Coordinates of C-alpha atoms and ligand atoms in Angstrom, one line a residue:
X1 CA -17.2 -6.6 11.1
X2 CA -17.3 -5.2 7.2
X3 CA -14.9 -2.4 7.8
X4 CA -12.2 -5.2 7.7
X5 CA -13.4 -5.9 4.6
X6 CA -13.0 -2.9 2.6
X7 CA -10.6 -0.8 4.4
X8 CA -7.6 -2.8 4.2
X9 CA -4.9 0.1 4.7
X10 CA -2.5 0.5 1.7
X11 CA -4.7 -1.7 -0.2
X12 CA -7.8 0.2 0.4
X13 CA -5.7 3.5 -0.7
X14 CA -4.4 1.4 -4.1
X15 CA -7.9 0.5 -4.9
X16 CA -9.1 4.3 -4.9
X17 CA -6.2 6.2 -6.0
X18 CA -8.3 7.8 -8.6
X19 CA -9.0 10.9 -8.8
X20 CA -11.6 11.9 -11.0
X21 CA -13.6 8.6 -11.1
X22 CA -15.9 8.3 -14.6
X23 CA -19.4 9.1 -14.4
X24 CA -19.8 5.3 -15.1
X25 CA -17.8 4.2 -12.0
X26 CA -20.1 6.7 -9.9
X27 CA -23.2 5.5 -11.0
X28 CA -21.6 1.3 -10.7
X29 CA -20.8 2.5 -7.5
X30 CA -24.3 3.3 -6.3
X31 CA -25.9 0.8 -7.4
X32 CA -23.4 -1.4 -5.6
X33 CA -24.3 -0.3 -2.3
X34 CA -27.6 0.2 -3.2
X35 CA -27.3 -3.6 -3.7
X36 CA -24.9 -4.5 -0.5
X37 CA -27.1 -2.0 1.7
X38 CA -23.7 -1.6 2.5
X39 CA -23.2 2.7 3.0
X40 CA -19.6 3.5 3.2
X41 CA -20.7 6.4 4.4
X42 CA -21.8 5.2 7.8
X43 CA -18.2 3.9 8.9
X44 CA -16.9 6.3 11.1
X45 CA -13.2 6.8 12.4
X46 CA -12.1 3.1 14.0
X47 CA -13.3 3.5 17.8
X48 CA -10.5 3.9 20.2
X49 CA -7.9 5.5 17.6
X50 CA -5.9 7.2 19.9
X51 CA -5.2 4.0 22.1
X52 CA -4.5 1.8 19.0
X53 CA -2.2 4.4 17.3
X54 CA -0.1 5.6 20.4
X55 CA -0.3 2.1 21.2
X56 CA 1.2 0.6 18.4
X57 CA 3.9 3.2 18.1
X58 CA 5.3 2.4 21.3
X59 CA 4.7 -1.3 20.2
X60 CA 7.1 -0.6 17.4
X61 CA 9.7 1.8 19.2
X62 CA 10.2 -0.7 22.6
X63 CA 9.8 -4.2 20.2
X64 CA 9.9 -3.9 16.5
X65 CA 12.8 -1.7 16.1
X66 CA 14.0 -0.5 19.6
X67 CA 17.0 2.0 18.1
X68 CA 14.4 4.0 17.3
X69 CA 13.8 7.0 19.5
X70 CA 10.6 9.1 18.6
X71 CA 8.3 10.2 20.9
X72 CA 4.8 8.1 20.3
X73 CA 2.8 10.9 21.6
X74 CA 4.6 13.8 19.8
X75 CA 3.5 11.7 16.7
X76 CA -0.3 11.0 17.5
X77 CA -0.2 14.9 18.2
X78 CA 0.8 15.8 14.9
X79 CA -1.5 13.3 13.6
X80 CA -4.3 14.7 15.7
X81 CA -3.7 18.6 14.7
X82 CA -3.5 17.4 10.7
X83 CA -7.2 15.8 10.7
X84 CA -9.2 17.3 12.8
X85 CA -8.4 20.9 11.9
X86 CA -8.9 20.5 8.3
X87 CA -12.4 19.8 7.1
X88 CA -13.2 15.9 6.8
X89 CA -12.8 16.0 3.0
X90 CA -9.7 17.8 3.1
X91 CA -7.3 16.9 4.4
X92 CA -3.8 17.2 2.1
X93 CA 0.1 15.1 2.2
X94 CA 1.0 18.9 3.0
X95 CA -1.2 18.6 6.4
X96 CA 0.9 15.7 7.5
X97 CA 3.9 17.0 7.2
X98 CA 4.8 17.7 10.5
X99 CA 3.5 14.0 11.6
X100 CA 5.8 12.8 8.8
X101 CA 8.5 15.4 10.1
X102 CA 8.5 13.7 13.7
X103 CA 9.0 10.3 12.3
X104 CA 12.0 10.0 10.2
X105 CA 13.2 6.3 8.6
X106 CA 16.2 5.2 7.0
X107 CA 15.9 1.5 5.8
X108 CA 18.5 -0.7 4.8
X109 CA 19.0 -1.6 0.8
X110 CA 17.9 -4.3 -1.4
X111 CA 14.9 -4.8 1.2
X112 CA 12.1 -3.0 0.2
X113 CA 8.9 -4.6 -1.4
X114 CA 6.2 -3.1 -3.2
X115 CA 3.3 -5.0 -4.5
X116 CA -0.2 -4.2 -6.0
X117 CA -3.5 -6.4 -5.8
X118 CA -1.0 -9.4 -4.6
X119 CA -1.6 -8.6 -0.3
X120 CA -2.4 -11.5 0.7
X121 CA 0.7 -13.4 -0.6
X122 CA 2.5 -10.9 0.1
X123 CA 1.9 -11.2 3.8
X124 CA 3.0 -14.7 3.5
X125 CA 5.8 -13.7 1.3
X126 CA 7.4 -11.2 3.6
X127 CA 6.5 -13.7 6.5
X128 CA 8.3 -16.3 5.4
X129 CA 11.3 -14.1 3.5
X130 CA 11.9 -12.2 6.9
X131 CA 14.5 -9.9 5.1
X132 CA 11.8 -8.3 3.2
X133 CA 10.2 -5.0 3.9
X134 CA 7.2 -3.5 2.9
X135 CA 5.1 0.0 3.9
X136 CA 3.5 -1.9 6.6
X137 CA 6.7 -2.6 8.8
X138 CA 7.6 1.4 8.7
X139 CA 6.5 3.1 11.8
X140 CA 3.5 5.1 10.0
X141 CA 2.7 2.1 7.9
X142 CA 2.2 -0.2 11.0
X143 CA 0.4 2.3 13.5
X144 CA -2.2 3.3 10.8
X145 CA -2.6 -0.4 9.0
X146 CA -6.3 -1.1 8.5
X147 CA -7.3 2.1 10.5
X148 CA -10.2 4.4 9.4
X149 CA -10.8 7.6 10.8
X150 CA -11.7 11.6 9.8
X151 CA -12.5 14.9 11.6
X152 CA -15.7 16.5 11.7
X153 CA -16.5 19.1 9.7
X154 CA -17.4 22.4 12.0
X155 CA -16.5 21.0 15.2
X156 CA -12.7 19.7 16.3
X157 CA -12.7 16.1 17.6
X158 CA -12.5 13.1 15.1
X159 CA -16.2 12.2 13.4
X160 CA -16.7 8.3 15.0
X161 CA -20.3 8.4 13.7
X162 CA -19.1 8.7 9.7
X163 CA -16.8 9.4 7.2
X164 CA -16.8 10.9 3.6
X165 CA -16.5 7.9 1.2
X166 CA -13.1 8.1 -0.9
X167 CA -14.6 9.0 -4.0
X168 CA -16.7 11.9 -2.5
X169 CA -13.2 13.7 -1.5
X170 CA -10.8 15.7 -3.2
X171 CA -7.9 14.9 -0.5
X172 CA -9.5 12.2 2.1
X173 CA -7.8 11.9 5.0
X174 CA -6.9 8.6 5.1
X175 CA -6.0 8.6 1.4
X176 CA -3.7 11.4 1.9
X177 CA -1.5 9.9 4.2
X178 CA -1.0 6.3 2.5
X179 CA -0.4 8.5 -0.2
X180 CA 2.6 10.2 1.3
X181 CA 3.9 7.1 3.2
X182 CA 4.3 5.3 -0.3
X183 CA 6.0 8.2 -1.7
X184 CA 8.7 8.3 1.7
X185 CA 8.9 4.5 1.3
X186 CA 9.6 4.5 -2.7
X187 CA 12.3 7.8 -2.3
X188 CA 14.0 5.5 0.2
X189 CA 14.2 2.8 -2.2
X190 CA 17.5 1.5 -2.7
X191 CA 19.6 -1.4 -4.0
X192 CA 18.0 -4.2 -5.4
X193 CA 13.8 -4.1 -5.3
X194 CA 11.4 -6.6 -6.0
X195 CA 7.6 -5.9 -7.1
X196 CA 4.9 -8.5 -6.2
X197 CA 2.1 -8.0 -9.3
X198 CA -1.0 -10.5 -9.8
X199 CA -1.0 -12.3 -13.6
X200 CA -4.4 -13.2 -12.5
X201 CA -5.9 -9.6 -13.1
X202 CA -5.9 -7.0 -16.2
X203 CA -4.3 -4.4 -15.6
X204 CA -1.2 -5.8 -13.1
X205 CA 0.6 -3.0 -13.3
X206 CA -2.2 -0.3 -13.1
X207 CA -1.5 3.5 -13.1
X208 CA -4.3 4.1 -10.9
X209 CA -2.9 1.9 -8.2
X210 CA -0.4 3.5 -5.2
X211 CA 2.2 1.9 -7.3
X212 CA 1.6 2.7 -10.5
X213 CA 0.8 6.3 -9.3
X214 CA 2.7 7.1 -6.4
X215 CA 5.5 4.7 -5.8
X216 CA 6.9 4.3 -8.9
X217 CA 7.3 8.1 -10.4
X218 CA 9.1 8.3 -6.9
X219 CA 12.1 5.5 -7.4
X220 CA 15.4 6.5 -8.0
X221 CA 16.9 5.4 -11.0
X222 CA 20.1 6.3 -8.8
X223 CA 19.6 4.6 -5.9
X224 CA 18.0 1.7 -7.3
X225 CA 20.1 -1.1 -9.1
X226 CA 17.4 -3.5 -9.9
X227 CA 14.0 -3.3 -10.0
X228 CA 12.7 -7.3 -10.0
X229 CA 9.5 -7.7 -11.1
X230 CA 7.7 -10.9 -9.7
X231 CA 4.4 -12.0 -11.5
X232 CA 2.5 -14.1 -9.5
X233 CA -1.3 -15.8 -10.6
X234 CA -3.3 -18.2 -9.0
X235 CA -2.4 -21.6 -9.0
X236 CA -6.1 -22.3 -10.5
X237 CA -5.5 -19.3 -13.0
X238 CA -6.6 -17.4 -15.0
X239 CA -3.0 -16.5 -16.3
X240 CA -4.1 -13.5 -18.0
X241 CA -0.7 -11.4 -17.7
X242 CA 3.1 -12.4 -17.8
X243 CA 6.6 -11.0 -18.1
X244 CA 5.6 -10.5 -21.5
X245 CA 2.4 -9.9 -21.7
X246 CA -0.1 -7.6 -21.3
X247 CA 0.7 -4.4 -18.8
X248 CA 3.3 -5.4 -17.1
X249 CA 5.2 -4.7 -21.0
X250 CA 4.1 -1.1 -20.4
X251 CA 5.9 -1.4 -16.9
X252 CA 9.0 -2.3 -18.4
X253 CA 9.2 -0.1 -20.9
X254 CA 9.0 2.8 -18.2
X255 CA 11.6 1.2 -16.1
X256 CA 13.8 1.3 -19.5
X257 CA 13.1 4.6 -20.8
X258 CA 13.8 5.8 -16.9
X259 CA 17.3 4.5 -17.1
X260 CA 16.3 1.1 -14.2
X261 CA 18.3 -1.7 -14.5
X262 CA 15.2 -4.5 -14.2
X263 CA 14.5 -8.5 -14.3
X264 CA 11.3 -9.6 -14.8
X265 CA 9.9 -13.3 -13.7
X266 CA 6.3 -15.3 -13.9
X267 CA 7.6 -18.4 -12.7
X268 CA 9.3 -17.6 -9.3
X269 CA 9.8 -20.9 -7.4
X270 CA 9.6 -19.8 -3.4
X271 CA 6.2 -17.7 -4.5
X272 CA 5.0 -21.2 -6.0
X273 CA 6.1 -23.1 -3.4
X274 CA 4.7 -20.5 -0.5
X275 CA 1.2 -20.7 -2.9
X276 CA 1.0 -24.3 -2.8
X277 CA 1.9 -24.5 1.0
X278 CA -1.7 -23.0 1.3
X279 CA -3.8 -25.0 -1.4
X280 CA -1.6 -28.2 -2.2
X281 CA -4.4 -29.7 -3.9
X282 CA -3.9 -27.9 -7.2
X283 CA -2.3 -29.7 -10.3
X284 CA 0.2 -27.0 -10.6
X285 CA 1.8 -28.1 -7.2
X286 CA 2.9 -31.3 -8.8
X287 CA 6.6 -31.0 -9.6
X288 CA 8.0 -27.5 -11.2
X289 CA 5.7 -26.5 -14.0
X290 CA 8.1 -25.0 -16.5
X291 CA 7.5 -21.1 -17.0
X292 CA 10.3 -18.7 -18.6
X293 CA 11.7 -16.0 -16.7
X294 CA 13.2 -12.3 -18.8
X295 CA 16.5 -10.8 -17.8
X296 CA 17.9 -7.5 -19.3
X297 CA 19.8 -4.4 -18.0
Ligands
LIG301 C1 -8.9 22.8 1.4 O1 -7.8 23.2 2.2 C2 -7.0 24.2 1.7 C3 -5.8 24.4 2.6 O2 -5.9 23.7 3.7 C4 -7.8 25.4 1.4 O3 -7.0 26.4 0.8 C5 -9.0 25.1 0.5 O4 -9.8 26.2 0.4 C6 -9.8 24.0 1.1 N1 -10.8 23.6 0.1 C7 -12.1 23.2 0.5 C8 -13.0 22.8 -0.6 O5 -12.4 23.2 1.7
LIG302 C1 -5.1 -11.5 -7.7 O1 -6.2 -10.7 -7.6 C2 -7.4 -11.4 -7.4 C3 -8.5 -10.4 -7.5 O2 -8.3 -9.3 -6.7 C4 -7.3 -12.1 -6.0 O3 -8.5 -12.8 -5.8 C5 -6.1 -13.0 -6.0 O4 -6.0 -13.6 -4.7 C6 -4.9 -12.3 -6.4 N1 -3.8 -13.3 -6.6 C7 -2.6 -13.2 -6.0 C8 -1.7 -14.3 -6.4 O5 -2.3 -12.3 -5.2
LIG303 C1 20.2 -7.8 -7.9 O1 19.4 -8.3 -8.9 C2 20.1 -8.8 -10.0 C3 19.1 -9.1 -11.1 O2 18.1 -9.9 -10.6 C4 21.0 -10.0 -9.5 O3 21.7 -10.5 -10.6 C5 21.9 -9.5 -8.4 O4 22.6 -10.6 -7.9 C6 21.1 -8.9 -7.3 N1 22.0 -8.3 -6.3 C7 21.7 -8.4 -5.0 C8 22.7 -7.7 -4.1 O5 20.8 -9.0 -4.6

C-alpha cells in the first residue's frame, strides 16, 4: 500500500513544512507524479479512522500510560468537529485547540527526543534506550501516527475518496495538527535533550523541517539545560555533515545566541553500535572508528 510510503506521520509533516514552495519545486513536483502515476491527490482520509483513533486512545489510556484519565471519545469528538467543519484545505492549530484542550501531558525531564530525517534509527534508538521519548509516545502523537485523513469541502463527513495534496493548502489538516503537537511537545521540553540529525544529508539541520521550524523556536532556554546534538550518517556514508561542519554550525550558533547550554557529537557509540546491529557487514563495524566529539556551555 503506497500511502505507507509517503505519509509517515511527523515525518511526512517535516518533509512539507514549507510554506510557499518555489515555482521550481511545483513544477519538480509534477513531473514527479507525472512520472510515478502516483496522484497524491487520490489518497483519501485512512479508511476506518474513527476505529483506529478512538481505538488507539484507549490503547494508550488502559496500557501505555494507565494514570492517565481522558475520555477517548471526548477527544475523537473534538477531533471530528475541527476537520470536518472547516473546508478540507483549511483547517488551522487554532481549529484543534479544543482537541488539544481535552488532552493535556506533562512529561518527565531529560526524556524528550527530537530528530529530523533520522526516523528510522530513531525507532530503533528509542526502542532500545526505553527512557527516551519522542512525539509519537504522546497520546496525540500515537493515535494519529501514519494516519491521513480531511473533510469534504460542502458537505460534513470526512472525504475517504481524496485529499488536498500538502502543497496545494494553506493550513492542511493533517499538517496543522503535527504542527501543533511539535510545538506542545518542544514547550514541554525540559532538562537535558538530545537531537537525532542525519550527517548523511545537506541540510541536517533544515529550517524547513518541524524541527528547524517549529520545535526549536519553541524550546525553553529555561527549562532546558542541555541541548545534545547527536549526528548520525550511514555506516556506508556519505559523511557530508558533522559537529563541525556544514548546517548543523548554524544550529549551534542559534542554540548559543538563545542562551542553550549544548554538546554536540558525530561519533556516538550506542547509535554505532544500534547501526551495526542491523548491517554488520560494513567496515565501519570493525572496532571503534575514532571520530571527535565538541563540548561547550
Ligand atoms: C479559512 O478559515 C478561516 C477561519 O476558520 C476563515 O476566516 C478564512 O476565510 C478561511 N479561508 C479560506 C480560503 O477558506
Ligand atoms: C539519512 O537520510 C537518508 C535520506 O533520507 C536516509 O536514506 C538515511 O537512512 C538517513 N540516515 C540515518 C542515519 O538516519
Ligand atoms: C546533561 O548533559 C550534559 C552535557 O552532555 C552532561 O554533562 C550531564 O551529565 C547531563 N545531565 C543529565 C542529568 O543527564
Amino acid at each position: 500500500m503506497h500511502r505507507q510510503s509517503f505519509l509517515r506521520g511527523t515525518e511526512a509533516a517535516e518533509t512539507l513544512a514549507f510554506s510557499k514552495p518555489s515555482a521550481f519545486f511545483v513544477i519538480w513536483f509534477i513531473v514527479l507524479q507525472l512520472c510515478t502515476g502516483h496522484l497524491r491527490a487520490q489518497l483519501g482520509t485512512t479508511p476506518n479512522i474513527r476505529h483506529i483513533v478512538v481505538g488507539r486512545c484507549y490503547a494508550y489510556v488502559t496500557l501505555v500510560n494507565p494514570s492517565l484519565r481522558f475520555d477517548c471519545e471526548e477527544i475523537w469528538r473534538q477531533f471530528e468537529e475541527a476537520v470536518i467543519h472547516q473546508s478540507s484545505c483549511n483547517v488551522t492549530v487554532e481549529d484543534y485547540y479544543h482537541m488539544f484542550k481535552a488532552m493535556p501531558q506533562i512529561w518527565p525531564c531529560n526524556r524528550f527526543l527530537f530528530w529530523s530525517k533520522t526516523r528510522t534509527l530513531m525507532h530503533s534508538y528509542a526502542a532500545v534506550f526505553r527512557h527516551f521519548w519522542t512525539l509519537e509516545d504522546t497520546l496525540v502523537g500515537y493515535m494519529f501516527n501514519d494516519l491521513i485523513w480531511c473533510g469534504r469541502d460542502e458537505d460534513a463527513g470526512f472525504d475517504f475518496s481524496s485529499c488536498p495534496e500538502w502543497l496545494a493548502c494553506r493550513n492542511h489538516p493533517v499538517y496543522s495538527l503535527w504542527r501543533q503537537a511539535s510545538q506542545d511537545f518542544a514547550e514541554m521540553a525540559c532538562g537535558n535533550i538530545t537531537v537525532l540529525l542525519n550527517g548523511s544529508i545537506v541540510n541536517a539541520f533544515n529550517r524547513k523541517s518541524m524541527f528547524g521550524s517549529v520545535e526549536l523556536d519553541s524550546l525553553n532556554p529555561e527549562r532546558v539545560d542541555y541541548v545534545n546534538i547527536k549526528v548520525v550518517t550511514n555506516l556506508e556514508g556519505p559523511h557530508i555533515e558533522s559537529c563541525s561542519h556544514g548546517s548543523i554550525v548554524d544550529l549551534i550558533h542559534i542554540l548559543q545566541s538563545r542562551g542553550f547550554h549544548w554538546s554536540c557529537t558525530d561519533s556516538d557509540q550506542s547509535l554505532m553500535m544500534l547501526q551495526c546491529i542491523q548491517d554488520p557487514t560494513q567496515s565501519s563495524c570493525q572496532p571503534c572508528a575514532n571520530r571527535k566529539s565538541l563540548t561547550a556551555e
